[in-house]
Amino acid sequence: MSENPRHHELSLTELVAIVEAAGAGPDVHGATAAIGRADELVHRSQALLVEMVVSARASGVSWQAIGDALGVSRQAAFKRFGGAARHRDEGHTGSEQTHDLLERTRTVFESLDAGDYEAVRSQMTYACARLLSKRKMMGVWNQVVAVSGRLESSAELTVQTPGGTNALNTLLNRAFANGAIVQTTLRHEAGEWIARVAYNGSGRITGLIIAPPGSRDLPF
């Protein structure tokens, strides 16, 4: 009985080497094995590509940028990979996502108070991380601490959709499809601040605001 060419799991690098060697002039006995390896390489490369696109979308990369990387239009990229991206997002229910965003928002400000900017940056989209650099973000936080002391708690956390609708009333309608905003009151040793964190549909941070209580006309 001949060996099944897929019986042993090989790395993509090993598969590429085998396929390239066979392509240079395979012998008769090795031809079918090489064909099987090439077929495996195609399937595993496709799976890796889908995983990379889904991960890129979760990080805030646009369909236009993905289409440009693939040499196709953004519509073609969405048509090819949009289903996989939606399937990933549908793995969380509305109530689970609400709880997750509230806890993550609380952790964001605890991390800033601990001086751990990287913990916050890792949750941002690429564009947000460029705008809210460590120097800018920690500079603002240090000013808050200088005025009001260290953070004691994040209270009165509420979740809203970007349009202002209370997300708790629309969970069944996938209120987070286009993102959400979490607002909280930051209670410091000697004062309070209003803070907002904006998330995209994949749960990545797209904006962060800290303002005095009663502030109006905030960007989001």
Short mmCIF file of N, CA, C and O in Angstrom, two decimals, residues 70-158:
data_model
loop_
_atom_site.label_atom_id
_atom_site.label_comp_id
_atom_site.label_asym_id
_atom_site.label_seq_id
_atom_site.Cartn_x
_atom_site.Cartn_y
_atom_site.Cartn_z
N LEU A 70 -4.65 42.56 -2.69
CA LEU A 70 -4.94 41.40 -3.53
C LEU A 70 -5.03 41.75 -5.01
O LEU A 70 -5.18 40.86 -5.86
N GLY A 71 -4.96 43.05 -5.31
CA GLY A 71 -5.05 43.47 -6.71
C GLY A 71 -6.46 43.41 -7.26
O GLY A 71 -6.65 43.24 -8.47
N VAL A 72 -7.46 43.54 -6.38
CA VAL A 72 -8.86 43.52 -6.81
C VAL A 72 -9.58 44.70 -6.17
O VAL A 72 -9.03 45.41 -5.33
N SER A 73 -10.84 44.90 -6.55
CA SER A 73 -11.62 45.99 -5.97
C SER A 73 -12.05 45.64 -4.55
O SER A 73 -12.03 44.47 -4.15
N ARG A 74 -12.44 46.65 -3.77
CA ARG A 74 -12.91 46.39 -2.42
C ARG A 74 -14.19 45.56 -2.44
O ARG A 74 -14.42 44.74 -1.55
N GLN A 75 -15.02 45.75 -3.49
CA GLN A 75 -16.24 44.96 -3.61
C GLN A 75 -15.91 43.48 -3.82
O GLN A 75 -16.55 42.60 -3.23
N ALA A 76 -14.89 43.23 -4.65
CA ALA A 76 -14.50 41.84 -4.91
C ALA A 76 -13.90 41.20 -3.66
O ALA A 76 -14.16 40.03 -3.36
N ALA A 77 -13.14 41.97 -2.90
CA ALA A 77 -12.55 41.45 -1.66
C ALA A 77 -13.64 41.13 -0.65
O ALA A 77 -13.61 40.07 -0.01
N PHE A 78 -14.63 42.02 -0.54
CA PHE A 78 -15.73 41.78 0.39
C PHE A 78 -16.54 40.56 -0.02
O PHE A 78 -16.93 39.74 0.81
N LYS A 79 -16.80 40.43 -1.33
CA LYS A 79 -17.57 39.30 -1.83
C LYS A 79 -16.87 37.98 -1.53
O LYS A 79 -17.51 36.98 -1.20
N ARG A 80 -15.54 37.99 -1.62
CA ARG A 80 -14.77 36.76 -1.41
C ARG A 80 -14.61 36.41 0.06
O ARG A 80 -14.69 35.23 0.43
N PHE A 81 -14.40 37.41 0.92
CA PHE A 81 -14.07 37.13 2.32
C PHE A 81 -15.08 37.66 3.34
O PHE A 81 -14.94 37.40 4.53
N GLY A 82 -16.08 38.41 2.89
CA GLY A 82 -17.02 39.02 3.82
C GLY A 82 -17.76 38.02 4.68
O GLY A 82 -18.00 38.25 5.87
N GLY A 83 -18.11 36.87 4.10
CA GLY A 83 -18.82 35.86 4.86
C GLY A 83 -18.01 35.33 6.02
O GLY A 83 -18.53 35.15 7.13
N ALA A 84 -16.71 35.12 5.80
CA ALA A 84 -15.84 34.62 6.87
C ALA A 84 -15.70 35.65 7.98
O ALA A 84 -15.68 35.31 9.17
N ALA A 85 -15.61 36.93 7.61
CA ALA A 85 -15.49 37.99 8.61
C ALA A 85 -16.76 38.10 9.44
O ALA A 85 -16.70 38.27 10.66
N ARG A 86 -17.91 37.98 8.79
CA ARG A 86 -19.18 38.05 9.53
C ARG A 86 -19.33 36.86 10.45
O ARG A 86 -19.81 36.99 11.58
N HIS A 87 -18.90 35.69 9.98
CA HIS A 87 -19.01 34.47 10.80
C HIS A 87 -18.21 34.62 12.09
O HIS A 87 -18.64 34.19 13.15
N ARG A 88 -17.05 35.28 12.01
CA ARG A 88 -16.22 35.49 13.20
C ARG A 88 -16.95 36.38 14.19
O ARG A 88 -16.99 36.10 15.39
N ASP A 89 -17.55 37.47 13.69
CA ASP A 89 -18.24 38.41 14.58
C ASP A 89 -19.47 37.79 15.23
O ASP A 89 -19.83 38.12 16.34
N GLU A 90 -20.13 36.86 14.51
CA GLU A 90 -21.36 36.26 15.02
C GLU A 90 -21.10 35.23 16.11
O GLU A 90 -22.01 34.65 16.66
N GLY A 91 -19.83 35.00 16.42
CA GLY A 91 -19.48 34.06 17.48
C GLY A 91 -19.79 34.61 18.86
O GLY A 91 -19.71 33.90 19.85
N HIS A 92 -20.14 35.91 18.96
CA HIS A 92 -20.45 36.53 20.25
C HIS A 92 -21.89 37.02 20.25
O HIS A 92 -22.33 37.64 19.29
N THR A 93 -22.64 36.77 21.31
CA THR A 93 -23.99 37.29 21.42
C THR A 93 -23.94 38.72 21.88
O THR A 93 -22.94 39.20 22.39
N GLY A 94 -25.09 39.43 21.73
CA GLY A 94 -25.13 40.84 22.12
C GLY A 94 -24.82 41.03 23.58
O GLY A 94 -24.04 41.91 23.95
N SER A 95 -25.42 40.21 24.47
CA SER A 95 -25.20 40.39 25.90
C SER A 95 -23.76 40.13 26.28
O SER A 95 -23.19 40.82 27.12
N GLU A 96 -23.14 39.12 25.62
CA GLU A 96 -21.73 38.83 25.89
C GLU A 96 -20.86 40.00 25.46
O GLU A 96 -19.91 40.38 26.14
N GLN A 97 -21.20 40.59 24.31
CA GLN A 97 -20.40 41.70 23.81
C GLN A 97 -20.55 42.92 24.70
O GLN A 97 -19.59 43.65 24.92
N THR A 98 -21.76 43.16 25.20
CA THR A 98 -21.97 44.29 26.10
C THR A 98 -21.10 44.16 27.34
O THR A 98 -20.38 45.09 27.72
N HIS A 99 -21.15 42.99 27.96
CA HIS A 99 -20.34 42.75 29.17
C HIS A 99 -18.86 42.89 28.85
O HIS A 99 -18.11 43.49 29.63
N ASP A 100 -18.45 42.36 27.71
CA ASP A 100 -17.04 42.41 27.33
C ASP A 100 -16.57 43.85 27.15
O ASP A 100 -15.50 44.23 27.64
N LEU A 101 -17.37 44.68 26.48
CA LEU A 101 -16.97 46.07 26.25
C LEU A 101 -16.90 46.87 27.55
O LEU A 101 -16.02 47.70 27.73
N LEU A 102 -17.83 46.59 28.46
CA LEU A 102 -17.80 47.29 29.75
C LEU A 102 -16.54 46.94 30.52
O LEU A 102 -15.86 47.82 31.07
N GLU A 103 -16.21 45.65 30.57
CA GLU A 103 -15.02 45.22 31.30
C GLU A 103 -13.75 45.73 30.63
O GLU A 103 -12.79 46.14 31.29
N ARG A 104 -13.73 45.70 29.31
CA ARG A 104 -12.55 46.18 28.60
C ARG A 104 -12.35 47.66 28.80
O ARG A 104 -11.21 48.14 28.91
N THR A 105 -13.44 48.41 28.84
CA THR A 105 -13.33 49.86 29.06
C THR A 105 -12.77 50.14 30.45
O THR A 105 -11.90 51.01 30.62
N ARG A 106 -13.26 49.41 31.43
CA ARG A 106 -12.74 49.57 32.79
C ARG A 106 -11.23 49.26 32.82
O ARG A 106 -10.44 49.98 33.45
N THR A 107 -10.84 48.22 32.10
CA THR A 107 -9.43 47.82 32.07
C THR A 107 -8.57 48.85 31.35
O THR A 107 -7.40 49.07 31.72
N VAL A 108 -9.13 49.50 30.34
CA VAL A 108 -8.39 50.54 29.60
C VAL A 108 -7.88 51.61 30.55
O VAL A 108 -6.69 51.98 30.54
N PHE A 109 -8.76 52.11 31.42
CA PHE A 109 -8.36 53.21 32.30
C PHE A 109 -7.52 52.72 33.49
O PHE A 109 -6.67 53.46 33.98
N GLU A 110 -7.72 51.49 33.89
CA GLU A 110 -6.85 50.92 34.92
C GLU A 110 -5.43 50.78 34.36
O GLU A 110 -4.44 51.01 35.07
N SER A 111 -5.32 50.41 33.09
CA SER A 111 -4.00 50.28 32.46
C SER A 111 -3.32 51.62 32.33
O SER A 111 -2.12 51.76 32.60
N LEU A 112 -4.08 52.65 31.93
CA LEU A 112 -3.49 53.98 31.83
C LEU A 112 -3.01 54.46 33.19
O LEU A 112 -1.93 55.06 33.30
N ASP A 113 -3.79 54.20 34.23
CA ASP A 113 -3.40 54.64 35.57
C ASP A 113 -2.15 53.92 36.04
O ASP A 113 -1.38 54.46 36.84
N ALA A 114 -1.95 52.69 35.52
CA ALA A 114 -0.76 51.92 35.89
C ALA A 114 0.43 52.26 34.98
O ALA A 114 1.52 51.70 35.14
N GLY A 115 0.20 53.17 34.01
CA GLY A 115 1.28 53.55 33.10
C GLY A 115 1.51 52.55 31.99
O GLY A 115 2.53 52.61 31.29
N ASP A 116 0.56 51.61 31.79
CA ASP A 116 0.73 50.55 30.79
C ASP A 116 0.02 50.94 29.50
O ASP A 116 -1.04 50.43 29.16
N TYR A 117 0.64 51.83 28.75
CA TYR A 117 0.06 52.28 27.49
C TYR A 117 -0.05 51.14 26.48
O TYR A 117 -1.02 51.06 25.72
N GLU A 118 0.93 50.25 26.45
CA GLU A 118 0.95 49.17 25.46
C GLU A 118 -0.28 48.27 25.58
O GLU A 118 -0.77 47.74 24.58
N ALA A 119 -0.78 48.08 26.79
CA ALA A 119 -1.97 47.26 26.98
C ALA A 119 -3.17 47.90 26.29
O ALA A 119 -4.06 47.20 25.78
N VAL A 120 -3.21 49.22 26.27
CA VAL A 120 -4.29 49.93 25.61
C VAL A 120 -4.06 49.96 24.10
O VAL A 120 -4.97 49.71 23.31
N ARG A 121 -2.85 50.24 23.70
CA ARG A 121 -2.53 50.30 22.27
C ARG A 121 -2.85 49.00 21.55
O ARG A 121 -3.29 48.99 20.40
N SER A 122 -2.64 47.87 22.22
CA SER A 122 -2.87 46.57 21.59
C SER A 122 -4.32 46.35 21.22
O SER A 122 -4.64 45.49 20.41
N GLN A 123 -5.23 47.16 21.79
CA GLN A 123 -6.65 47.02 21.49
C GLN A 123 -7.12 48.05 20.46
O GLN A 123 -8.27 48.02 20.03
N MET A 124 -6.23 48.95 20.05
CA MET A 124 -6.60 50.01 19.11
C MET A 124 -6.48 49.55 17.66
O MET A 124 -5.73 48.64 17.33
N THR A 125 -7.21 50.22 16.79
CA THR A 125 -6.98 50.04 15.36
C THR A 125 -5.65 50.72 15.03
O THR A 125 -5.14 51.53 15.80
N TYR A 126 -5.13 50.42 13.87
CA TYR A 126 -3.85 51.01 13.46
C TYR A 126 -3.95 52.54 13.40
O TYR A 126 -3.06 53.24 13.90
N ALA A 127 -5.04 53.04 12.81
CA ALA A 127 -5.21 54.49 12.68
C ALA A 127 -5.31 55.15 14.05
O ALA A 127 -4.74 56.23 14.27
N CYS A 128 -6.03 54.52 14.97
CA CYS A 128 -6.19 55.10 16.31
C CYS A 128 -4.85 55.13 17.05
O CYS A 128 -4.53 56.11 17.71
N ALA A 129 -4.07 54.06 16.92
CA ALA A 129 -2.77 54.00 17.60
C ALA A 129 -1.83 55.08 17.08
O ALA A 129 -1.02 55.63 17.84
N ARG A 130 -1.92 55.39 15.79
CA ARG A 130 -1.08 56.45 15.23
C ARG A 130 -1.49 57.82 15.78
O ARG A 130 -0.65 58.67 16.05
N LEU A 131 -2.81 58.01 15.93
CA LEU A 131 -3.31 59.29 16.42
C LEU A 131 -3.06 59.45 17.92
O LEU A 131 -2.60 60.50 18.38
N LEU A 132 -3.38 58.39 18.67
CA LEU A 132 -3.21 58.44 20.13
C LEU A 132 -1.91 57.76 20.51
O LEU A 132 -1.89 56.65 21.05
N SER A 133 -0.81 58.42 20.23
CA SER A 133 0.51 57.88 20.53
C SER A 133 0.73 57.80 22.04
O SER A 133 -0.04 58.38 22.83
N LYS A 134 1.75 57.10 22.43
CA LYS A 134 2.06 56.98 23.86
C LYS A 134 2.30 58.35 24.47
O LYS A 134 1.81 58.65 25.57
N ARG A 135 3.05 59.18 23.78
CA ARG A 135 3.36 60.52 24.30
C ARG A 135 2.09 61.33 24.52
O ARG A 135 1.91 61.98 25.57
N LYS A 136 1.18 61.29 23.54
CA LYS A 136 -0.05 62.07 23.65
C LYS A 136 -0.98 61.49 24.71
O LYS A 136 -1.51 62.22 25.55
N MET A 137 -1.18 60.17 24.67
CA MET A 137 -2.13 59.54 25.58
C MET A 137 -1.69 59.66 27.02
O MET A 137 -2.46 60.04 27.90
N MET A 138 -0.43 59.33 27.29
CA MET A 138 0.06 59.39 28.67
C MET A 138 0.21 60.83 29.13
O MET A 138 0.10 61.12 30.33
N GLY A 139 0.45 61.75 28.19
CA GLY A 139 0.53 63.16 28.55
C GLY A 139 -0.80 63.66 29.09
O GLY A 139 -0.86 64.35 30.11
N VAL A 140 -1.89 63.28 28.41
CA VAL A 140 -3.22 63.67 28.87
C VAL A 140 -3.52 63.02 30.21
O VAL A 140 -4.03 63.66 31.14
N TRP A 141 -3.21 61.73 30.33
CA TRP A 141 -3.52 61.03 31.58
C TRP A 141 -2.74 61.62 32.76
O TRP A 141 -3.28 61.78 33.86
N ASN A 142 -1.49 61.95 32.53
CA ASN A 142 -0.68 62.54 33.60
C ASN A 142 -1.23 63.89 34.04
O ASN A 142 -1.15 64.25 35.22
N GLN A 143 -1.81 64.63 33.11
CA GLN A 143 -2.44 65.90 33.47
C GLN A 143 -3.67 65.67 34.34
O GLN A 143 -3.92 66.40 35.31
N VAL A 144 -4.45 64.63 33.99
CA VAL A 144 -5.64 64.29 34.78
C VAL A 144 -5.23 63.92 36.20
O VAL A 144 -5.82 64.37 37.19
N VAL A 145 -4.19 63.10 36.31
CA VAL A 145 -3.71 62.66 37.63
C VAL A 145 -3.17 63.84 38.43
O VAL A 145 -3.37 63.94 39.64
N ALA A 146 -2.49 64.76 37.74
CA ALA A 146 -1.92 65.92 38.43
C ALA A 146 -3.03 66.79 39.03
O ALA A 146 -2.86 67.39 40.09
N VAL A 147 -4.18 66.84 38.37
CA VAL A 147 -5.29 67.67 38.84
C VAL A 147 -6.16 66.95 39.86
O VAL A 147 -6.58 67.54 40.86
N SER A 148 -6.41 65.66 39.62
CA SER A 148 -7.40 64.95 40.44
C SER A 148 -6.88 63.74 41.21
O SER A 148 -7.66 63.07 41.89
N GLY A 149 -5.60 63.44 41.10
CA GLY A 149 -5.06 62.29 41.83
C GLY A 149 -5.27 60.99 41.07
O GLY A 149 -5.77 60.96 39.96
N ARG A 150 -4.91 59.88 41.72
CA ARG A 150 -4.96 58.57 41.08
C ARG A 150 -6.41 58.10 40.90
O ARG A 150 -7.30 58.48 41.64
N LEU A 151 -6.59 57.23 39.93
CA LEU A 151 -7.91 56.67 39.65
C LEU A 151 -8.33 55.73 40.78
O LEU A 151 -7.56 54.88 41.22
N GLU A 152 -9.57 55.88 41.22
CA GLU A 152 -10.11 54.99 42.24
C GLU A 152 -11.09 53.98 41.65
O GLU A 152 -11.12 52.83 42.06
N SER A 153 -11.88 54.41 40.67
CA SER A 153 -12.84 53.48 40.06
C SER A 153 -13.41 54.08 38.77
O SER A 153 -13.36 55.28 38.54
N SER A 154 -13.95 53.17 37.94
CA SER A 154 -14.71 53.58 36.75
C SER A 154 -16.16 53.22 37.03
O SER A 154 -16.49 52.04 37.21
N ALA A 155 -17.03 54.22 37.10
CA ALA A 155 -18.41 53.98 37.51
C ALA A 155 -19.39 54.40 36.42
O ALA A 155 -19.02 55.07 35.45
N GLU A 156 -20.65 53.97 36.58
CA GLU A 156 -21.74 54.37 35.69
C GLU A 156 -21.41 54.10 34.22
O GLU A 156 -21.60 54.96 33.35
N LEU A 157 -20.92 52.88 33.93
CA LEU A 157 -20.60 52.54 32.56
C LEU A 157 -21.87 52.27 31.76
O LEU A 157 -22.75 51.53 32.21
N THR A 158 -21.99 52.89 30.61
CA THR A 158 -23.13 52.69 29.73
C THR A 158 -22.64 52.46 28.31
O THR A 158 -21.58 52.97 27.92
#
